[in-house]
Coordinates of C-alpha atoms in Angstrom, one line a residue:
M1 CA 12.5 52.6 -76.1
L2 CA 12.1 48.5 -76.0
T3 CA 15.2 48.0 -75.9
G4 CA 16.4 50.0 -72.6
K5 CA 16.4 49.3 -69.0
V6 CA 13.0 47.5 -67.5
Y7 CA 11.7 48.6 -64.4
V8 CA 9.7 46.0 -62.4
V9 CA 7.1 46.9 -59.9
T10 CA 5.2 44.5 -58.0
S11 CA 4.3 46.1 -54.9
P12 CA 0.5 47.3 -54.9
E13 CA 2.2 50.8 -53.0
L14 CA 5.0 51.5 -55.5
V15 CA 2.6 50.8 -58.2
N16 CA 0.0 53.4 -56.8
A17 CA 2.8 55.9 -57.1
V18 CA 3.5 54.8 -60.8
A19 CA -0.7 55.7 -61.2
R20 CA 0.1 59.3 -59.1
N21 CA 2.9 60.3 -61.6
S22 CA 1.1 59.8 -64.7
R23 CA 2.9 63.2 -66.4
A24 CA 6.6 61.4 -66.0
L25 CA 5.6 57.6 -65.8
A26 CA 3.2 58.0 -69.1
F27 CA 1.5 55.3 -71.2
N28 CA 1.2 56.8 -74.4
P29 CA 4.5 56.9 -75.6
I30 CA 4.7 53.0 -75.4
I31 CA 1.0 53.6 -77.6
A32 CA 2.4 55.2 -80.2
Q33 CA 5.4 53.3 -81.2
V34 CA 4.4 49.9 -80.3
G35 CA 1.1 50.5 -81.5
K36 CA 3.2 51.6 -85.0
R37 CA 4.6 47.6 -85.1
I38 CA 1.4 46.2 -83.9
T39 CA -1.2 47.9 -86.7
G40 CA 1.7 48.7 -89.5
H41 CA 0.5 52.5 -90.0
D42 CA 3.0 54.7 -92.4
E43 CA 5.3 56.9 -91.2
A44 CA 3.1 60.6 -91.4
T45 CA 0.8 58.7 -89.3
S46 CA 2.8 57.5 -86.9
Q47 CA 4.2 61.7 -86.8
I48 CA 0.3 62.4 -86.2
C49 CA 0.4 60.6 -83.9
Q50 CA 3.4 61.3 -81.6
H51 CA 2.4 64.8 -82.0
N52 CA 1.6 66.8 -78.9
L53 CA 1.7 63.1 -77.4
N54 CA 1.1 63.8 -73.9
G55 CA -1.4 66.7 -74.5
E56 CA 0.9 69.3 -73.7
H57 CA 0.0 72.2 -75.3
G58 CA -3.8 70.5 -75.7
P59 CA -5.4 68.4 -78.0
G60 CA -3.2 65.9 -79.8
Y61 CA -4.7 62.5 -82.3
V62 CA -3.8 60.2 -79.3
T63 CA -5.6 62.3 -76.7
E64 CA -8.2 63.2 -78.6
I65 CA -9.0 59.4 -79.5
H66 CA -8.9 58.6 -75.6
D67 CA -10.7 60.7 -74.8
K68 CA -13.4 60.9 -77.2
T69 CA -13.8 57.2 -77.1
V70 CA -13.9 57.2 -73.2
A71 CA -16.6 59.3 -73.3
A72 CA -18.5 57.5 -75.6
L73 CA -17.7 53.9 -73.5
A74 CA -19.1 55.8 -70.3
D75 CA -21.9 56.7 -71.4
T76 CA -24.6 54.9 -70.0
Y77 CA -26.6 55.2 -73.2
S78 CA -24.1 53.8 -75.2
V79 CA -23.3 50.8 -73.3
E80 CA -26.6 49.8 -72.7
Q81 CA -27.3 50.5 -76.9
I82 CA -23.8 48.3 -77.5
T83 CA -24.7 45.5 -74.9
S84 CA -27.9 45.5 -76.4
T85 CA -26.9 45.1 -80.4
M86 CA -24.6 42.2 -79.5
L87 CA -27.0 40.1 -77.2
G88 CA -29.5 40.6 -79.9
E89 CA -26.5 39.0 -82.5
M90 CA -26.1 36.2 -80.3
Q91 CA -29.6 35.2 -80.2
T92 CA -29.0 33.1 -83.5
Y93 CA -25.5 31.3 -82.7
L94 CA -27.2 30.6 -78.8
D95 CA -30.2 29.1 -81.0
Q96 CA -28.1 27.3 -82.9
A97 CA -26.3 26.1 -80.3
E98 CA -29.5 25.0 -79.1
Q99 CA -29.1 22.6 -82.3
K100 CA -25.4 21.5 -81.8
I101 CA -24.5 18.1 -80.4
H102 CA -21.0 18.8 -78.8
I103 CA -19.4 22.9 -79.1
N104 CA -15.8 23.6 -78.4
L105 CA -16.8 25.7 -76.0
F106 CA -13.4 28.8 -76.8
A107 CA -13.9 27.9 -80.7
W108 CA -17.2 28.9 -80.8
L109 CA -17.3 31.7 -78.1
R110 CA -14.8 33.3 -80.0
H111 CA -17.0 32.8 -83.4
A112 CA -19.8 34.2 -81.7
V113 CA -18.8 37.0 -80.1
T114 CA -15.8 38.0 -82.6
R115 CA -19.0 38.2 -85.1
C116 CA -21.8 40.4 -82.4
S117 CA -19.2 42.5 -80.6
T118 CA -18.0 43.8 -84.0
T119 CA -21.2 44.3 -85.0
A120 CA -22.3 46.6 -81.9
I121 CA -18.8 48.7 -82.9
Y122 CA -19.2 48.8 -86.7
G123 CA -23.2 48.2 -87.6
Q124 CA -24.4 46.1 -90.2
E125 CA -21.2 47.0 -92.5
N126 CA -19.2 45.3 -90.3
P127 CA -16.3 44.7 -91.9
L128 CA -15.5 41.1 -90.5
V129 CA -18.9 39.6 -91.1
K130 CA -19.4 40.9 -95.0
D131 CA -18.9 39.0 -98.5
G132 CA -17.8 36.0 -96.7
E133 CA -14.0 36.9 -96.0
K134 CA -13.7 35.0 -92.9
L135 CA -12.4 38.2 -91.6
D136 CA -13.1 37.3 -88.0
E137 CA -10.6 34.6 -88.6
A138 CA -8.0 36.4 -90.0
F139 CA -8.5 39.0 -87.0
W140 CA -7.1 35.9 -84.5
D141 CA -4.2 34.8 -86.7
F142 CA -2.9 38.4 -86.4
D143 CA -4.0 38.6 -82.4
E144 CA -1.6 35.1 -82.2
S145 CA 1.5 36.8 -84.6
L146 CA 1.7 40.1 -82.5
N147 CA 4.7 39.2 -80.3
L148 CA 6.7 39.0 -83.5
L149 CA 5.0 41.8 -85.4
I150 CA 5.6 44.2 -82.2
L151 CA 9.5 42.5 -83.0
D152 CA 9.3 44.4 -86.0
V153 CA 11.7 42.1 -87.4
L154 CA 11.0 41.3 -91.4
P155 CA 7.2 40.6 -90.3
H156 CA 6.4 39.7 -94.0
I157 CA 8.6 37.3 -93.7
L158 CA 8.8 36.0 -89.9
A159 CA 4.9 36.6 -89.4
T160 CA 4.0 36.2 -92.6
V161 CA 0.6 34.7 -91.9
G162 CA -0.4 37.7 -88.9
D163 CA 1.2 40.0 -91.8
R164 CA -1.1 39.0 -94.6
A165 CA -4.3 38.6 -91.7
R166 CA -2.7 42.6 -90.6
T167 CA -3.7 43.6 -94.6
R168 CA -6.5 42.2 -95.1
I169 CA -8.6 43.2 -92.0
G170 CA -6.6 47.0 -93.2
A171 CA -8.1 47.3 -96.7
A172 CA -11.4 46.1 -95.8
F173 CA -12.1 48.7 -92.7
Q174 CA -10.3 51.2 -95.3
T175 CA -13.5 50.6 -97.8
Y176 CA -15.5 50.9 -94.6
F177 CA -14.3 54.1 -93.7
Q178 CA -14.0 55.8 -97.2
H179 CA -18.3 55.2 -97.6
Y180 CA -18.8 56.1 -93.6
V181 CA -21.2 59.0 -94.0
P182 CA -21.8 60.3 -90.4
G183 CA -25.7 60.1 -89.6
Q184 CA -26.5 57.7 -91.9
T185 CA -24.2 54.7 -91.9
A186 CA -25.4 53.1 -88.6
S187 CA -22.8 52.5 -86.2
S188 CA -21.5 52.8 -82.2
T189 CA -21.0 56.1 -81.0
M190 CA -17.1 54.8 -80.9
A191 CA -17.1 54.0 -84.6
L192 CA -18.2 58.1 -85.5
K193 CA -15.9 59.4 -83.1
R194 CA -13.4 57.5 -84.6
H195 CA -14.1 58.2 -87.9
L196 CA -14.9 61.9 -87.7
I197 CA -11.2 62.4 -85.3
N198 CA -9.6 60.7 -88.0
T199 CA -11.1 62.9 -91.2
E200 CA -9.8 66.1 -88.4
Y201 CA -6.4 65.1 -88.2
G202 CA -6.0 64.2 -92.0
I203 CA -5.6 60.3 -91.6
T204 CA -5.8 59.1 -94.7
P205 CA -9.0 55.6 -95.2
W206 CA -5.9 53.1 -95.4
N207 CA -4.3 54.2 -92.2
A208 CA -7.5 54.6 -90.7
G209 CA -8.5 51.1 -91.6
R210 CA -4.6 49.9 -90.0
L211 CA -5.2 51.9 -87.0
E212 CA -8.3 50.6 -86.4
V213 CA -7.1 46.5 -86.6
G214 CA -4.8 47.2 -83.5
V215 CA -8.3 48.5 -81.8
L216 CA -9.8 45.4 -82.7
I217 CA -7.4 44.1 -79.8
G218 CA -9.3 45.9 -77.2
I219 CA -12.5 44.5 -78.6
L220 CA -11.6 41.7 -78.8
A221 CA -8.7 39.8 -77.1
N222 CA -9.3 40.1 -74.0
I223 CA -12.9 39.9 -73.3
I224 CA -13.6 36.2 -75.0
P225 CA -11.3 34.2 -72.8
T226 CA -12.5 36.1 -69.6
M227 CA -16.2 34.6 -70.9
F228 CA -15.0 31.3 -71.4
Y229 CA -13.0 31.3 -68.1
M230 CA -16.2 32.3 -66.5
L231 CA -18.2 30.1 -68.0
I232 CA -16.0 27.4 -67.8
H233 CA -15.3 28.0 -63.8
I234 CA -19.4 28.1 -62.9
Y235 CA -20.1 24.7 -64.9
Y236 CA -16.8 23.0 -63.3
D237 CA -18.4 24.1 -59.5
K238 CA -21.8 22.5 -59.3
S239 CA -22.7 24.4 -55.7
L240 CA -21.9 27.7 -57.8
L241 CA -23.9 27.2 -60.6
R242 CA -26.9 26.7 -58.5
R243 CA -26.7 29.6 -56.4
I244 CA -25.7 31.9 -59.6
R245 CA -28.9 29.8 -61.4
N246 CA -31.2 31.0 -57.9
E247 CA -29.7 34.6 -58.1
L248 CA -31.2 35.3 -61.3
E249 CA -33.8 33.2 -61.1
A250 CA -34.8 35.8 -58.7
A251 CA -33.6 38.8 -59.0
A252 CA -33.0 39.1 -63.2
V253 CA -35.9 36.8 -65.0
K254 CA -39.6 38.1 -65.8
S255 CA -41.6 35.3 -67.7
D256 CA -45.3 36.6 -69.9
P257 CA -48.3 35.2 -68.0
D258 CA -48.0 31.7 -70.5
G259 CA -44.8 31.1 -69.3
R260 CA -43.6 30.7 -72.9
T261 CA -41.0 33.6 -73.1
R262 CA -38.7 34.3 -70.6
I263 CA -36.5 37.6 -70.5
L264 CA -33.2 38.3 -68.9
R265 CA -33.4 41.8 -67.6
V266 CA -30.0 42.8 -68.7
V267 CA -28.9 46.3 -66.4
T268 CA -30.4 44.5 -63.3
L269 CA -27.6 42.0 -63.8
R270 CA -25.4 44.3 -62.6
Q271 CA -27.5 46.4 -60.2
K272 CA -28.7 42.9 -58.3
C273 CA -26.9 40.2 -59.0
H274 CA -24.2 40.8 -56.7
L275 CA -22.7 36.8 -56.6
L276 CA -22.8 36.9 -61.2
H277 CA -20.6 40.2 -60.9
A278 CA -18.3 38.6 -58.0
T279 CA -17.8 35.5 -60.0
F280 CA -16.9 37.7 -62.7
K281 CA -14.4 40.5 -60.5
E282 CA -12.7 36.6 -59.7
V283 CA -11.8 35.7 -63.0
L284 CA -10.3 38.7 -63.5
R285 CA -7.9 38.4 -60.8
H286 CA -7.3 35.3 -61.0
Y287 CA -7.3 35.0 -65.5
A288 CA -5.9 39.1 -65.6
L289 CA -1.8 38.0 -66.2
G290 CA -0.6 40.9 -68.6
A291 CA 1.3 43.4 -67.6
T292 CA 0.8 47.5 -67.2
V293 CA 3.8 49.0 -68.9
R294 CA 4.7 53.1 -68.5
Y295 CA 7.7 55.0 -70.1
V296 CA 10.0 57.2 -67.8
R297 CA 9.8 59.9 -69.8
D298 CA 11.8 62.8 -66.6
D299 CA 13.9 61.2 -64.2
T300 CA 11.7 60.4 -61.5
L301 CA 12.2 59.7 -57.8
L302 CA 9.3 57.0 -56.9
D303 CA 8.0 57.4 -53.9
G304 CA 11.0 59.1 -52.4
R305 CA 13.1 56.1 -52.4
Y306 CA 13.9 54.6 -56.2
L307 CA 15.3 57.0 -59.0
L308 CA 13.6 55.8 -62.4
R309 CA 15.7 57.4 -65.1
K310 CA 14.3 59.1 -68.3
G311 CA 14.2 57.0 -71.6
M312 CA 13.7 53.5 -69.5
V313 CA 10.8 51.2 -68.8
V314 CA 8.4 50.5 -66.0
Q315 CA 6.6 47.1 -66.0
M316 CA 3.9 46.2 -63.4
P317 CA 3.3 42.5 -63.6
L318 CA -0.7 41.8 -63.1
A319 CA 0.0 37.9 -62.2
V320 CA 1.9 39.2 -58.7
L321 CA -0.6 41.7 -57.8
H322 CA -3.5 39.5 -58.5
R323 CA -1.9 37.1 -56.3
D324 CA -0.3 39.4 -53.7
R325 CA -1.3 37.7 -49.9
G326 CA -0.9 41.2 -48.7
A327 CA -4.2 42.1 -50.6
W328 CA -6.1 39.0 -51.0
G329 CA -5.7 36.6 -47.8
E330 CA -3.5 33.4 -47.9
D331 CA -6.3 32.0 -50.5
A332 CA -4.9 34.3 -53.1
S333 CA -4.6 31.3 -55.2
D334 CA -7.6 29.8 -54.8
F335 CA -10.8 31.0 -57.4
R336 CA -13.1 31.7 -54.5
P337 CA -15.7 34.5 -55.8
D338 CA -17.0 35.0 -52.8
R339 CA -14.3 37.3 -51.8
F340 CA -15.7 40.2 -53.7
L341 CA -18.6 39.5 -51.4
Q342 CA -20.3 41.3 -48.8
P343 CA -20.8 39.2 -46.5
S344 CA -25.0 38.2 -45.5
A345 CA -27.0 36.1 -44.1
D346 CA -28.2 35.1 -47.6
D347 CA -26.9 32.5 -50.7
V348 CA -25.4 36.1 -52.4
G349 CA -23.8 38.5 -50.3
K350 CA -25.9 41.8 -50.2
G351 CA -23.5 43.6 -52.3
I352 CA -19.8 44.2 -53.5
R353 CA -16.9 44.7 -51.9
Q354 CA -14.9 47.0 -53.3
A355 CA -11.1 45.2 -54.1
S356 CA -7.7 47.4 -53.2
A357 CA -7.4 49.9 -56.2
L358 CA -3.8 49.1 -56.0
A359 CA -3.9 45.0 -56.1
F360 CA -6.9 44.6 -58.9
R361 CA -6.2 46.6 -61.8
P362 CA -7.4 44.2 -64.5
F363 CA -8.7 47.2 -66.5
G364 CA -5.2 49.0 -65.6
G365 CA -5.9 52.2 -63.5
G366 CA -5.6 55.9 -63.5
T367 CA -5.4 58.2 -66.6
S368 CA -4.9 54.4 -68.9
L369 CA -7.9 52.6 -67.3
C370 CA -9.6 50.5 -69.9
P371 CA -12.7 52.9 -71.9
G372 CA -14.4 50.0 -72.7
R373 CA -14.5 48.1 -68.9
H374 CA -18.4 48.8 -69.1
V375 CA -19.4 47.1 -72.0
A376 CA -16.9 43.9 -71.4
T377 CA -18.8 43.9 -67.8
L378 CA -21.8 44.2 -68.9
E379 CA -22.1 42.1 -72.1
T380 CA -19.8 39.1 -70.3
M381 CA -21.9 38.9 -66.8
A382 CA -25.3 38.8 -69.8
L383 CA -24.0 36.1 -72.0
A384 CA -22.6 34.6 -68.9
A385 CA -26.2 34.6 -67.7
I386 CA -27.9 33.4 -70.6
M387 CA -26.1 30.7 -71.1
V388 CA -26.6 29.0 -67.2
L389 CA -30.2 29.8 -67.4
R390 CA -30.7 28.6 -71.0
F391 CA -28.5 25.2 -71.4
D392 CA -26.5 22.3 -69.3
L393 CA -22.9 21.7 -70.2
E394 CA -21.6 18.6 -70.2
P395 CA -17.8 17.3 -70.7
V396 CA -18.0 15.0 -73.7
D397 CA -14.8 12.8 -72.4
G398 CA -14.7 12.5 -68.4
S399 CA -15.3 15.3 -65.8
L400 CA -14.9 18.8 -66.9
S401 CA -11.2 19.9 -66.3
I402 CA -10.4 23.7 -66.2
P403 CA -7.3 24.3 -69.1
A404 CA -4.7 25.9 -67.4
P405 CA -4.1 29.6 -69.8
K406 CA -1.3 30.1 -73.0
Q407 CA 0.1 32.9 -73.2
E408 CA 0.2 34.6 -76.7
S409 CA 0.8 38.2 -77.1
M410 CA 2.3 40.9 -75.2
A411 CA -0.7 43.4 -75.8
T412 CA -3.6 41.5 -73.9
N413 CA -4.0 41.2 -70.4
V414 CA -6.1 37.6 -70.9
F415 CA -4.8 34.9 -72.1
P416 CA -6.6 32.0 -74.1
P417 CA -6.9 28.2 -73.4
A418 CA -4.0 26.1 -73.6
K419 CA -6.1 23.9 -75.2
D420 CA -10.4 23.9 -75.9
V421 CA -13.2 22.2 -74.0
R422 CA -15.4 19.7 -76.0
V423 CA -18.7 20.0 -73.9
R424 CA -22.4 18.8 -74.7
V425 CA -25.0 21.6 -75.1
L426 CA -28.2 20.9 -73.3
R427 CA -30.9 22.5 -73.5
R428 CA -32.5 22.9 -69.5
E429 CA -36.5 22.7 -70.6
P430 CA -36.4 19.6 -73.3
G431 CA -39.5 19.7 -75.1
E432 CA -40.5 22.9 -74.0
D433 CA -41.9 25.8 -75.8
V434 CA -39.8 28.6 -74.5
T435 CA -38.4 31.3 -75.8
W436 CA -35.9 33.4 -74.2
K437 CA -35.2 37.3 -75.3
F438 CA -33.2 39.7 -73.2
S439 CA -34.1 43.4 -72.5
M440 CA -31.9 46.6 -71.3
D441 CA -33.8 47.1 -68.1

């Protein structure tokens, strides 16, 4: 599958034609083969994953785990519960940042969000943060080795660091699932459903641990670079920073009578903070640069014109779609959040303008639309909001700059910065006894 001809589709209209042919041009076969290379699960588990892969004869492991994950992460209560837990965990790191003189912004985000986002999914027994093992750091060693692991050529020699990291993480999750008791272990619905389906299909705890290593990519690898680039663009553009702060103060912040407690209303961000939401979308358009991939299951005549042969691969590079001038205009290469706003007389727009589904695919599309997109959106917007409300960030050396992304993995869409940005964290209310909190309204 990974060594045959590759068809590259760059036209938004043809991308839509690929999405309409989800049976013949399928994502699941890619997941089944590449997933084994990424996680290193055994052959018996691979056979379970590949059985009834596309749901031809009712549910199979891959289709069921996908559908149950979609259901768990589409439910409004679950999304808000995960986000609330993540933000509650982040309070400690935000308070610590206030005490620091300087931080490396991406490194700080990576450390804090890795620990907090996974705790929101797996609960207080989260293997990444238990027992001082520093498995949160091991995940990023694994992530940086993904390309070599996907090649699957002597990984214990050519990808030693990544292979050791996934072994350690897999073992920790093996223990987690061995001790997982439905109804007693406090976790997200997503973690519960994964445990139940793994048990139903006879996935051993060792292999369940290995499979979870791959799930961490979806939880962490795209959202943290997205958070970094959202913050760096907001602080880089003083006009954008001012407008977003004004929008947040007007629509999403409430105070107690004495003014000493200020509360960020998280769900309101999605409903009323249109400029913040537009900035998030523009970050994704600008920095989601990976590729969507499909496997050709049957000879397919695409759009009545192009014959795609069975057994080949279709690749749709987001970097081309997200810079398409026909869809985005002559300024497609510019970072301009207002392109996502419906015009209005005020400074922040009256709503979000729907982007072309053909040319805006940061979360994929069709049957492979990212299940975690709602959580990722709310967590990113909330973290950006609380940062700009609480802190000024100033560059330690010179002026603030926006580093270019560095492609590290074929398995992710948003790449980390090629270099970190060292900033000075300044509280916006110096000397004032102000406490910030979150509410899910």
